[in-house]
Each structure stands twice: as C-alpha cells, then as structure tokens.
Short mmCIF file of C-alpha atoms in Angstrom, two decimals:
data_model
loop_
_atom_site.label_atom_id
_atom_site.label_comp_id
_atom_site.label_asym_id
_atom_site.label_seq_id
_atom_site.Cartn_x
_atom_site.Cartn_y
_atom_site.Cartn_z
CA MET Y 59 -42.45 306.62 173.40
CA PHE Y 60 -45.27 305.44 175.60
CA ARG Y 61 -43.32 302.18 176.23
CA LEU Y 62 -40.21 304.68 177.32
CA LYS Y 63 -42.49 306.49 179.63
CA LEU Y 64 -43.96 303.18 181.18
CA VAL Y 65 -40.64 301.74 181.27
CA PHE Y 66 -39.13 305.25 183.18
CA ALA Y 67 -42.31 304.96 185.51
CA ILE Y 68 -41.51 301.41 186.26
CA VAL Y 69 -37.91 302.32 187.20
CA VAL Y 70 -38.73 305.20 189.34
CA TYR Y 71 -41.76 303.42 191.41
CA PHE Y 72 -39.34 300.24 192.15
CA GLY Y 73 -36.39 302.75 193.10
CA ILE Y 74 -38.79 304.72 195.40
CA VAL Y 75 -40.05 301.52 196.98
CA LEU Y 76 -36.69 300.03 197.43
CA LEU Y 77 -35.43 302.99 198.94
CA GLY Y 78 -38.46 303.18 201.18
CA HIS Y 79 -37.48 299.73 202.31
CA ALA Y 80 -34.11 300.52 203.25
CA SER Y 81 -35.13 303.20 205.67
CA GLU Y 82 -37.12 300.54 207.65
CA VAL Y 83 -34.63 298.34 208.09
CA VAL Y 84 -33.82 297.45 211.48
CA LEU Y 85 -30.40 296.55 212.70
CA LYS Y 86 -29.40 294.42 215.71
CA ASP Y 87 -26.09 294.73 217.37
CA VAL Y 88 -24.48 291.48 219.50
CA ASN Y 89 -25.62 293.01 222.44
CA GLY Y 90 -29.32 292.87 221.41
CA LYS Y 91 -29.62 296.90 220.71
CA HIS Y 92 -31.80 297.50 217.70
CA ILE Y 93 -31.25 300.41 215.49
CA SER Y 94 -33.18 301.94 212.96
CA PHE Y 95 -31.70 302.36 209.93
CA SER Y 96 -33.72 305.50 209.26
CA SER Y 97 -32.42 306.79 212.81
CA LEU Y 98 -29.06 307.18 211.45
CA LYS Y 99 -30.06 309.48 208.60
CA GLY Y 100 -27.75 312.85 208.71
CA LYS Y 101 -24.83 310.33 209.54
CA TRP Y 102 -22.44 308.38 206.86
CA ILE Y 103 -23.47 304.88 207.21
CA PHE Y 104 -20.23 302.36 206.94
CA ILE Y 105 -21.01 298.62 206.96
CA ASN Y 106 -18.15 296.52 207.06
CA TYR Y 107 -17.67 292.71 206.49
CA TRP Y 108 -14.70 291.12 207.69
CA ALA Y 109 -13.77 287.63 208.78
CA SER Y 110 -10.96 286.27 211.60
CA TRP Y 111 -9.17 284.39 208.72
CA CYS Y 112 -8.90 287.67 206.36
CA ASN Y 113 -5.59 289.13 207.29
CA PRO Y 114 -6.30 292.82 205.46
CA CYS Y 115 -9.43 292.60 207.76
CA LEU Y 116 -7.49 292.26 211.03
CA ASP Y 117 -5.36 295.07 209.66
CA GLU Y 118 -7.92 297.03 209.02
CA ILE Y 119 -9.43 297.09 212.44
CA ALA Y 120 -6.97 299.30 214.01
CA GLU Y 121 -7.83 302.02 211.44
CA PHE Y 122 -11.48 301.23 211.84
CA ASN Y 123 -11.38 302.16 215.40
CA ARG Y 124 -9.28 305.31 214.74
CA PHE Y 125 -11.71 306.58 212.42
CA TYR Y 126 -15.15 305.82 214.36
CA ARG Y 127 -13.13 307.21 217.80
CA ASN Y 128 -12.36 310.52 215.37
CA LYS Y 129 -15.58 310.70 213.69
CA LYS Y 130 -18.39 309.13 216.27
CA ASP Y 131 -20.54 312.43 215.61
CA LYS Y 132 -20.57 311.99 212.01
CA VAL Y 133 -20.14 308.03 211.32
CA ALA Y 134 -22.37 305.52 212.15
CA LEU Y 135 -20.05 301.77 211.91
CA PHE Y 136 -20.88 298.42 211.96
CA ALA Y 137 -18.78 295.53 211.69
CA VAL Y 138 -20.19 291.94 210.25
CA ASN Y 139 -18.77 288.68 210.48
CA TYR Y 140 -19.02 287.31 207.17
CA ASP Y 141 -19.07 284.21 208.71
CA MET Y 142 -21.98 284.76 210.51
CA LEU Y 143 -21.00 283.06 214.01
CA PRO Y 144 -22.99 282.30 216.79
CA VAL Y 145 -23.06 285.87 219.00
CA GLU Y 146 -21.15 284.51 221.63
CA LYS Y 147 -18.20 283.41 219.26
CA GLN Y 148 -18.57 286.66 217.48
CA LEU Y 149 -18.22 288.60 221.08
CA ASP Y 150 -14.72 286.26 221.99
CA LEU Y 151 -13.68 287.82 218.59
CA ILE Y 152 -14.73 291.00 219.11
CA ARG Y 153 -12.34 291.06 222.28
CA GLN Y 154 -9.62 289.31 221.11
CA TYR Y 155 -9.39 291.76 218.11
CA ASN Y 156 -10.20 294.78 219.85
CA ILE Y 157 -13.19 296.09 217.80
CA ARG Y 158 -14.51 299.31 219.41
CA TYR Y 159 -17.49 299.76 217.06
CA PRO Y 160 -20.59 298.20 217.05
CA SER Y 161 -20.87 295.06 215.48
CA LEU Y 162 -24.15 293.37 214.10
CA GLN Y 163 -25.53 289.99 214.91
CA HIS Y 164 -27.25 289.28 211.82
CA ASN Y 165 -26.04 289.98 207.84
CA PRO Y 166 -28.18 293.09 206.57
CA ALA Y 167 -27.31 292.67 203.02
CA ARG Y 168 -30.68 291.51 201.65
CA GLU Y 169 -32.57 294.39 203.68
CA LEU Y 170 -30.11 296.85 202.41
CA HIS Y 171 -30.02 295.08 198.65
CA LEU Y 172 -26.13 295.07 198.85
CA GLY Y 173 -26.24 291.90 196.92
CA ASN Y 174 -23.99 288.58 197.63
CA ILE Y 175 -20.84 289.48 199.31
CA ARG Y 176 -18.27 287.27 197.74
CA GLY Y 177 -15.45 287.90 199.77
CA VAL Y 178 -13.91 290.23 202.55
CA PRO Y 179 -12.82 292.98 203.50
CA VAL Y 180 -15.44 294.76 202.03
CA THR Y 181 -17.33 298.03 203.31
CA PHE Y 182 -20.25 299.54 201.76
CA VAL Y 183 -20.92 303.19 202.81
CA PHE Y 184 -24.63 305.12 202.54
CA ASN Y 185 -24.63 308.89 202.43
CA PRO Y 186 -26.36 310.83 205.12
CA GLN Y 187 -29.39 310.81 203.32
CA GLY Y 188 -29.40 306.78 203.79
CA GLU Y 189 -28.62 305.98 200.05
CA LEU Y 190 -25.79 303.37 199.07
CA SER Y 191 -23.02 305.72 197.74
CA GLN Y 192 -19.93 303.83 197.71
CA THR Y 193 -18.24 300.37 198.22
CA LEU Y 194 -14.92 299.58 199.02
CA TYR Y 195 -13.16 296.91 198.46
CA GLY Y 196 -10.16 295.69 200.37
CA GLY Y 197 -8.48 296.76 203.36
CA GLN Y 198 -9.02 300.34 204.30
CA THR Y 199 -6.78 303.09 206.19
CA LEU Y 200 -7.71 305.91 208.04
CA ALA Y 201 -6.83 308.28 205.11
CA SER Y 202 -9.02 306.36 202.86
CA LEU Y 203 -11.91 306.36 205.12
CA ASN Y 204 -11.71 310.26 205.52
CA ARG Y 205 -11.34 310.58 201.82
CA VAL Y 206 -14.64 309.17 201.49
CA ILE Y 207 -16.45 311.70 203.28
CA LYS Y 208 -14.53 314.54 201.96
CA ASN Y 209 -14.78 313.94 198.63
CA SER Y 210 -18.52 313.24 198.67
#
C-alpha cells in the first residue's frame, strides 16, 4: 500500500511540475513578438503544424483563416512550419499561402511536452485552462474545428 501511495505522489508531483512549465512557455512569432503561454489562459489554443509540400495542410489554411476570423475572441491559433525554415522563408510562405493567423518562429513541441511531431498536418488543442485536451490528425475543416470547442 505504501508503494502505491508513493507512486501516486510521484505522478501527481511530476504532473504539477509539467503543467507549471507549460504555463511558463514563451512563444515567439515570426514578427518577433513574444507571447507567454500563460497570457492565453481563458482561450482555446490551437497549434497547427503544416508544410508547403503537404496538400492537406494547404487545403486547411482557408479553414483555419475562417475559424480564426470568426473565433478570435475565444481562440489563439498559431501555425508552426514543420520544416522549421528560416524566418524570411516562412514569411514568404505566409504571404504566398495567405495565412491570416500568427505563425511561430520556432517549434514549441519540447516546451509544451507535445512529443515528436512525426507528420503533418497535426493540430494540438489546449483548453482554456491551458491543458492539452486534443490532438487532431489530418486536415481540418471549419466544422471540425468548431466541434472541438462545442463538444468540450
């Protein structure tokens, strides 16, 4: 029984430590703006990994644009280029593909404990408390994005 309590205490401790670190993460967009993850609490946070060679990624950009335009007050949405290109190249792609929501300079997967990103498109969703609540694989639509918020 003691071992079970000890294991439980360790799991709870590390869970609190990991959640605490996520709230201390500072994101940096391609324009150099710093955004603290904790400042986004109260909003749904969507972090979408994409690449210019990925057709489903390109197809979902218009859907994410509409979603962001309609839900800006409830949602923080960030694009992350899977190939981690230099900022100037990322800015060219943002213009070329008409991405109308913020894009991050660097991959936040390590800091947010997302694991290895093995393919795209993939979108990580954090609830308004800042906790990872869903991982969405494949291309998304306006309807599928709205369902995430509605069903949670």
